[in-house]
PDB file of C-alpha atoms in Angstrom:
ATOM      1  CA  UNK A1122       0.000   0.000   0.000  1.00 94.00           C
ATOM      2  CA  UNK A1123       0.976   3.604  -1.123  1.00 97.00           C
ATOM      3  CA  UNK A1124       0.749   6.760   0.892  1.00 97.00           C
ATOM      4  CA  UNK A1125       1.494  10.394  -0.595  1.00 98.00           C
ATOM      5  CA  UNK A1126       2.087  12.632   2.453  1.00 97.00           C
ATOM      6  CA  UNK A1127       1.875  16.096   2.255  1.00 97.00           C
ATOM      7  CA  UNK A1128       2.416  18.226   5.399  1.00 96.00           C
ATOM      8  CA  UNK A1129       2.958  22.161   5.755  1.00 97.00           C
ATOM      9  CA  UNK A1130       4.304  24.537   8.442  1.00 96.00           C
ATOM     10  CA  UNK A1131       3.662  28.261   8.642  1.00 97.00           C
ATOM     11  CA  UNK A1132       5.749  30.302  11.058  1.00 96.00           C
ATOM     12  CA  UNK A1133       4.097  33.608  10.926  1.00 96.00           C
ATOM     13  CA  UNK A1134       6.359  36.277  13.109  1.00 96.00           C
ATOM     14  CA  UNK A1135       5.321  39.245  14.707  1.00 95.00           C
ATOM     15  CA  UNK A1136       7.887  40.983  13.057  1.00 94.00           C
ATOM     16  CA  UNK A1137      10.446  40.635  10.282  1.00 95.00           C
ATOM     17  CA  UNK A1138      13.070  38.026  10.699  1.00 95.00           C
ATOM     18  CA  UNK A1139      16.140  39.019   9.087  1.00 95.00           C
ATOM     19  CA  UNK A1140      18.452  35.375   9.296  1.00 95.00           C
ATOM     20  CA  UNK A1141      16.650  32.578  10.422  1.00 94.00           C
ATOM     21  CA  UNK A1142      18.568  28.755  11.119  1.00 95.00           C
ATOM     22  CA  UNK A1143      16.605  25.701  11.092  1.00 95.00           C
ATOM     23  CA  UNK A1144      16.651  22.126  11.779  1.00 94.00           C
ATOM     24  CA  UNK A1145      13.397  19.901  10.901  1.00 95.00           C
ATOM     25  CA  UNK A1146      12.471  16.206  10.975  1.00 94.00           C
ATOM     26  CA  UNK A1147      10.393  15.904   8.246  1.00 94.00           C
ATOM     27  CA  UNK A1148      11.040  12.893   6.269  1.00 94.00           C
ATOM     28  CA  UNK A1149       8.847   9.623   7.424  1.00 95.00           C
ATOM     29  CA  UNK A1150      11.621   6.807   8.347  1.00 93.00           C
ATOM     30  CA  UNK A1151      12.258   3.328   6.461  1.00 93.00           C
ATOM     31  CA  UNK A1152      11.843   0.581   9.339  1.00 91.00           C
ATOM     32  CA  UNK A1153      10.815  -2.782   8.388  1.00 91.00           C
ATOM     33  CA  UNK A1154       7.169  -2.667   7.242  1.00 94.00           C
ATOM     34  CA  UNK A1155       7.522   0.914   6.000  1.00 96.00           C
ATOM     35  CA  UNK A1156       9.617   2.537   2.739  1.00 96.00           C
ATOM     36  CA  UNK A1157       9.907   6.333   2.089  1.00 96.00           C
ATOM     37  CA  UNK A1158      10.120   6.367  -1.435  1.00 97.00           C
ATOM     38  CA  UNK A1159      10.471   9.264  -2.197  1.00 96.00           C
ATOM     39  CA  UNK A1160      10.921  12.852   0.005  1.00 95.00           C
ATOM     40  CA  UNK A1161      10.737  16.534  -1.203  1.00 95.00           C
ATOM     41  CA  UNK A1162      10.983  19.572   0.862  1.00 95.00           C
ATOM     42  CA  UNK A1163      10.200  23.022  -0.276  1.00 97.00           C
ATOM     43  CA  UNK A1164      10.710  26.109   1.903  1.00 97.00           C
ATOM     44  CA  UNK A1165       9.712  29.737   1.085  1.00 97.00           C
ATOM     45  CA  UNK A1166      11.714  31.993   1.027  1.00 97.00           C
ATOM     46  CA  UNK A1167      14.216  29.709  -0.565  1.00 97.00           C
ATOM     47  CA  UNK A1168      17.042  29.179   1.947  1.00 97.00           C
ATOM     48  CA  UNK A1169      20.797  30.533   0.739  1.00 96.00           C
ATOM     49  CA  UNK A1170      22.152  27.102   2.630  1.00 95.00           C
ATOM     50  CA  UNK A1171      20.017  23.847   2.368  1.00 93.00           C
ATOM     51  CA  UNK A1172      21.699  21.261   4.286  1.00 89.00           C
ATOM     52  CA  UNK A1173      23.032  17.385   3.677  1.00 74.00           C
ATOM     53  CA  UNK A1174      20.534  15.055   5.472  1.00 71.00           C
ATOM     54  CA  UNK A1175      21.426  13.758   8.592  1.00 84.00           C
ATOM     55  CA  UNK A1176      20.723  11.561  11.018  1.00 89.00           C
ATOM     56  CA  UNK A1177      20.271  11.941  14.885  1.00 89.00           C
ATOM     57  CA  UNK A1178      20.837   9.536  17.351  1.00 85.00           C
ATOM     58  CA  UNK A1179      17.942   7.810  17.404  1.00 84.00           C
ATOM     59  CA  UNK A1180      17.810   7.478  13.468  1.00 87.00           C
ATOM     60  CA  UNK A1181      15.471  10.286  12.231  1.00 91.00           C
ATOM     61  CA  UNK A1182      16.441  12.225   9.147  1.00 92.00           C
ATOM     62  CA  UNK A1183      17.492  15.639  10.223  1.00 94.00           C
ATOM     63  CA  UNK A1184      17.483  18.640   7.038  1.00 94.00           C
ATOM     64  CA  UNK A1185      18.735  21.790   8.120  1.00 95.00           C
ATOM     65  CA  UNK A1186      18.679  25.237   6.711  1.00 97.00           C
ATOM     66  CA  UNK A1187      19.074  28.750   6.892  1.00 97.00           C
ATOM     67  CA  UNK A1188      16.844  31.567   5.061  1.00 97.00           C
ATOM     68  CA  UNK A1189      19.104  34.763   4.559  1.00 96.00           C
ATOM     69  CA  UNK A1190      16.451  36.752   3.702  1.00 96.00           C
ATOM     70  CA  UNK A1191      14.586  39.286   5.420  1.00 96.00           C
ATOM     71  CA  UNK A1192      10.599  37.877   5.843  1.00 97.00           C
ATOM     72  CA  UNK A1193       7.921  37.412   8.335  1.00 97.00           C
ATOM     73  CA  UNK A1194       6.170  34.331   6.847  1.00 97.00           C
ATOM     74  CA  UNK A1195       8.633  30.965   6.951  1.00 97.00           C
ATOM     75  CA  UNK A1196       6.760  28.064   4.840  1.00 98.00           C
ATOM     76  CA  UNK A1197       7.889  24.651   4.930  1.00 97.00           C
ATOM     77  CA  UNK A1198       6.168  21.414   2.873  1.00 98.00           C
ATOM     78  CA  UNK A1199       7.555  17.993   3.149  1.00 97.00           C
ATOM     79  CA  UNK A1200       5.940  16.177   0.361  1.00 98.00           C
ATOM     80  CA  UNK A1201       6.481  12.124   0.931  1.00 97.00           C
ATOM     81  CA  UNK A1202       5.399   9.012  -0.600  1.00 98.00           C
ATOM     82  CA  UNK A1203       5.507   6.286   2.037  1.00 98.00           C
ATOM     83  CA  UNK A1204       4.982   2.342   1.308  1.00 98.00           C
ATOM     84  CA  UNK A1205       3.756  -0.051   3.815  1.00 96.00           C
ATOM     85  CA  UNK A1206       3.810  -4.277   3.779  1.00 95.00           C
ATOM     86  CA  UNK A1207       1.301  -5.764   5.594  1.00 92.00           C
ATOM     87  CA  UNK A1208       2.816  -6.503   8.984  1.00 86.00           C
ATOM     88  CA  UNK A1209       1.270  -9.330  11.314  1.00 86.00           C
ATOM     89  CA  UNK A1210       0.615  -8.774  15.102  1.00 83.00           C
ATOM     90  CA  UNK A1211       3.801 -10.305  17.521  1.00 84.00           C
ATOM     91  CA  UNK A1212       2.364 -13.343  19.794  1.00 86.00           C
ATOM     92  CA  UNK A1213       2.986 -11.928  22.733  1.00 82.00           C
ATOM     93  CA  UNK A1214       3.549 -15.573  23.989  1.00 81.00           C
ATOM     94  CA  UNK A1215       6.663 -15.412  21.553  1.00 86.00           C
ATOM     95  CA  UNK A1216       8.390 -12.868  24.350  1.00 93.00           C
ATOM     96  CA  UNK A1217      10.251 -13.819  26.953  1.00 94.00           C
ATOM     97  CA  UNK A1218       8.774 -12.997  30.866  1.00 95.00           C
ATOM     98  CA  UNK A1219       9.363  -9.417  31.900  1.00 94.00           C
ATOM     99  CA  UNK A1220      11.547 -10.238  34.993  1.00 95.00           C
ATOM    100  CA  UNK A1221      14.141 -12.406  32.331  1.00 93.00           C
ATOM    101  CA  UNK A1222      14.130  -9.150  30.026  1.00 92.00           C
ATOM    102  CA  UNK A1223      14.707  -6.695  33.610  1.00 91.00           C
ATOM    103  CA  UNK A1224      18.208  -9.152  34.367  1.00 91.00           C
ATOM    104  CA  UNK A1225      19.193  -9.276  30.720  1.00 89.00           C
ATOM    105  CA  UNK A1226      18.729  -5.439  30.519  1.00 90.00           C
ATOM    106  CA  UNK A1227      20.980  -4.962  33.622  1.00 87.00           C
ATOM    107  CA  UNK A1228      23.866  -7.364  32.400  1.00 88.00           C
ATOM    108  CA  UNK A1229      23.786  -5.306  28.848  1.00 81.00           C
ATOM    109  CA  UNK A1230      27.122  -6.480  26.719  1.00 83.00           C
ATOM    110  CA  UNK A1231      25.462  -6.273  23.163  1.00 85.00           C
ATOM    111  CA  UNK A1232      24.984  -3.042  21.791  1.00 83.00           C
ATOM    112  CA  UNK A1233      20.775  -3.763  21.189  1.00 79.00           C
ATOM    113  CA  UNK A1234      20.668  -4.916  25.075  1.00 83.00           C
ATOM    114  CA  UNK A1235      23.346  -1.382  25.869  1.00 84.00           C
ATOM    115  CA  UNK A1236      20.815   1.026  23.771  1.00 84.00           C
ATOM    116  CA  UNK A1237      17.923  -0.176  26.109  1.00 86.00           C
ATOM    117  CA  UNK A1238      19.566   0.303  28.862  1.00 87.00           C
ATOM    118  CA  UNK A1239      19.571   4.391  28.973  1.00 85.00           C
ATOM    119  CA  UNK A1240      15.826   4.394  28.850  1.00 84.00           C
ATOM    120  CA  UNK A1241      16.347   2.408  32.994  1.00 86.00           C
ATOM    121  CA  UNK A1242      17.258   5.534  34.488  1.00 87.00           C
ATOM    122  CA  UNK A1243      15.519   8.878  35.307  1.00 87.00           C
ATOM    123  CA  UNK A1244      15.486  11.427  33.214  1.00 83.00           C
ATOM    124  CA  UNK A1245      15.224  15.156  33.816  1.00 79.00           C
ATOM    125  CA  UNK A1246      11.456  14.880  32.419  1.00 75.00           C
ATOM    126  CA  UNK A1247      10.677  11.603  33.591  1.00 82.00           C
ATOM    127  CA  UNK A1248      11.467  10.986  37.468  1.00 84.00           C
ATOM    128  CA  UNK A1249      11.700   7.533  38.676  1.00 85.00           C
ATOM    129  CA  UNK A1250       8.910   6.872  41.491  1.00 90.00           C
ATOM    130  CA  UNK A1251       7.113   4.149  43.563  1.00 93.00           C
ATOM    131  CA  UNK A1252       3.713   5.889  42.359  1.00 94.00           C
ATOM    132  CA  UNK A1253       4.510   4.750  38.790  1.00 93.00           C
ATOM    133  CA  UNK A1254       5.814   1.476  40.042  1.00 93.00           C
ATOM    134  CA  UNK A1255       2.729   0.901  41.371  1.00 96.00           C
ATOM    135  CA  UNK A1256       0.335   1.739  38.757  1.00 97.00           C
ATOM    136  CA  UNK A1257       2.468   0.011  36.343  1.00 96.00           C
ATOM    137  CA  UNK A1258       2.679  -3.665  38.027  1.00 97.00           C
ATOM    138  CA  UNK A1259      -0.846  -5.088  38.113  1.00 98.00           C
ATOM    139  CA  UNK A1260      -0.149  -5.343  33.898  1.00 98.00           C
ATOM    140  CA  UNK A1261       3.399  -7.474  35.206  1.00 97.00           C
ATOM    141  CA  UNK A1262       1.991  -9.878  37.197  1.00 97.00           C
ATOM    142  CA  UNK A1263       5.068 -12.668  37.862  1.00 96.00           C
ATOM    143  CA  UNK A1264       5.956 -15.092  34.775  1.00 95.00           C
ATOM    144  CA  UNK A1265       3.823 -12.783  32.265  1.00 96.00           C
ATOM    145  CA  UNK A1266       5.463 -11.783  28.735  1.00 96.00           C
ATOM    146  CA  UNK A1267       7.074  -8.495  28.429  1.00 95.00           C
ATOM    147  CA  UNK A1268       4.638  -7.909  25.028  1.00 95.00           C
ATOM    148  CA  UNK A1269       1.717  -9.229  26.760  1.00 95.00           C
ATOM    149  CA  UNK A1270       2.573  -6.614  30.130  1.00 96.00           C
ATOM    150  CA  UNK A1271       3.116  -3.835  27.460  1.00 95.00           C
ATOM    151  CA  UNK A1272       0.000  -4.244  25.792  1.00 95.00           C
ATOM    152  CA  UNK A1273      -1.764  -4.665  28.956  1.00 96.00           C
ATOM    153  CA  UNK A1274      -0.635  -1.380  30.032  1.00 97.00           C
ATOM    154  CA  UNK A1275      -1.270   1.093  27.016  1.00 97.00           C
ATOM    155  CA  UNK A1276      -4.398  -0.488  27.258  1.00 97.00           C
ATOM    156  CA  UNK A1277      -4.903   0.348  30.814  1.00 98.00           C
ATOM    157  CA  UNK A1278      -3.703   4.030  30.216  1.00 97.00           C
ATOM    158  CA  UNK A1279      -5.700   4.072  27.148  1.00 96.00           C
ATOM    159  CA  UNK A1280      -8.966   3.451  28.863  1.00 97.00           C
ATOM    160  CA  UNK A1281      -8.223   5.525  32.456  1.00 97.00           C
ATOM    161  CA  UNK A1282      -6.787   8.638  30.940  1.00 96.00           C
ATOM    162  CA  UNK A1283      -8.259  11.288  29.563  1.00 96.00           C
ATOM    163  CA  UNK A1284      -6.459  13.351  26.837  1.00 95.00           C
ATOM    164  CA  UNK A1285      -7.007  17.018  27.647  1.00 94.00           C
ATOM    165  CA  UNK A1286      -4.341  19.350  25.988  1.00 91.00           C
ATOM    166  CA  UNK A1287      -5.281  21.967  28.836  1.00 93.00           C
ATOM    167  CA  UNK A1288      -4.444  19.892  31.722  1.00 93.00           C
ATOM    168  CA  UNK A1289      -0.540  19.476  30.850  1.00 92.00           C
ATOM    169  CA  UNK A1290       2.296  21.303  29.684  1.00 90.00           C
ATOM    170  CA  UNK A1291       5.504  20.272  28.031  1.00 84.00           C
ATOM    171  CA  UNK A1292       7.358  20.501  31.868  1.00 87.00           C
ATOM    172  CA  UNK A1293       4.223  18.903  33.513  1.00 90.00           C
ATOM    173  CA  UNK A1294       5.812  16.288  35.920  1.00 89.00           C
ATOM    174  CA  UNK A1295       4.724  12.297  34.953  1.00 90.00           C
ATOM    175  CA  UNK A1296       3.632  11.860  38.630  1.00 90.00           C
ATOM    176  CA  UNK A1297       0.702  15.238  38.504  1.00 92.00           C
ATOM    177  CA  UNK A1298      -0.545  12.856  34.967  1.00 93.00           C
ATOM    178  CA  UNK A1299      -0.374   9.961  36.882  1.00 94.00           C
ATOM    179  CA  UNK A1300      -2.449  11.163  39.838  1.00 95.00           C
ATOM    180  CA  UNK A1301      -5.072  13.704  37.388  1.00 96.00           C
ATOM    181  CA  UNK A1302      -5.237  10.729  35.096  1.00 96.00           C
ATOM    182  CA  UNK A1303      -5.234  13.488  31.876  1.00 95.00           C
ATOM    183  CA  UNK A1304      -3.313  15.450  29.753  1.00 91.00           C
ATOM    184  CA  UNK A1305      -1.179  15.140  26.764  1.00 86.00           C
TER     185      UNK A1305
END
């Protein structure tokens, strides 16, 4: 299956902008089950340096460039065609039990084990707490598969939280969603 993608930005500014430097993730990423064909991007006014794709650390196509041109209106379009192969649910019987992935996790030698081992440890956005232990383990009961937990979980979040995009900020704390039950 085929998928043409077209998405635009408008940065409208107060006033005029006489340089401005910019960095935008914009092109959909080839993973297993999905192909970017093909990716244009068109900014007006046309930048004086269009910049090399890159790639950040977690593997996202980074374009960056800088309009050298006075203007108040910044437009950028990312035009993409996308293809997708059909891709079959995991049998979350297939996965090993949670508490086998927590040991392998903490003994990390390979580098797929080492990369999932950052995302153990608090993070200046995300504190580490016995309130989300708490909620969190009724979906982990002892024995159960680490797919099977996961799944268990969104679900649970899903259903018991409410998306409001009023109740939450960007430097709303984890625990104030936890215990509201909404936001973003």
């Amino acid at each position: 299956m085929k998928y043409r993608i077209s998405h635009t930005t408008r940065y409208t500014y107060d006033g005029s902008v006489p340089i401005g430097y910019n960095r935008v993730y914009l092109r959909p990423r080839d993973c297993p089950h999905q192909t970017c064909v093909r990716s244009q991007l068109d900014v007006t006014p046309v930048p004086a340096v269009f910049g090399e794709r890159n790639t950040d650390y977690y593997g996202n196509d980074v374009t960056f460039f800088t309009v050298q041109e006075q203007h108040s209106v910044l437009d950028v379009t990312a035009r993409s065609e996308v293809e997708l192969t059909p891709m079959l649910s995991p049998d979350h019987s297939g996965t090993p039990p949670w508490e086998s992935v927590v040991s392998l996790v903490k003994q990390a030698k390979e580098a797929d084990t080492l990369e999932a081992l950052q995302f153990t440890y608090p993070s200046e956005t995300v504190a580490v707490s016995e309130a989300l232990r708490e909620y969190a383990m009724p979906s982990f009961p002892e024995g159960r598969a680490i797919l099977a937990g996961a799944v268990d979980l969104m679900s649970r979040i899903y259903e018991e939280f409410t998306y409001d995009p009023h109740a939450t900020t960007i430097s709303t704390p984890v625990e104030v969603v936890l215990e509201n039950k909404r936001g973003v």
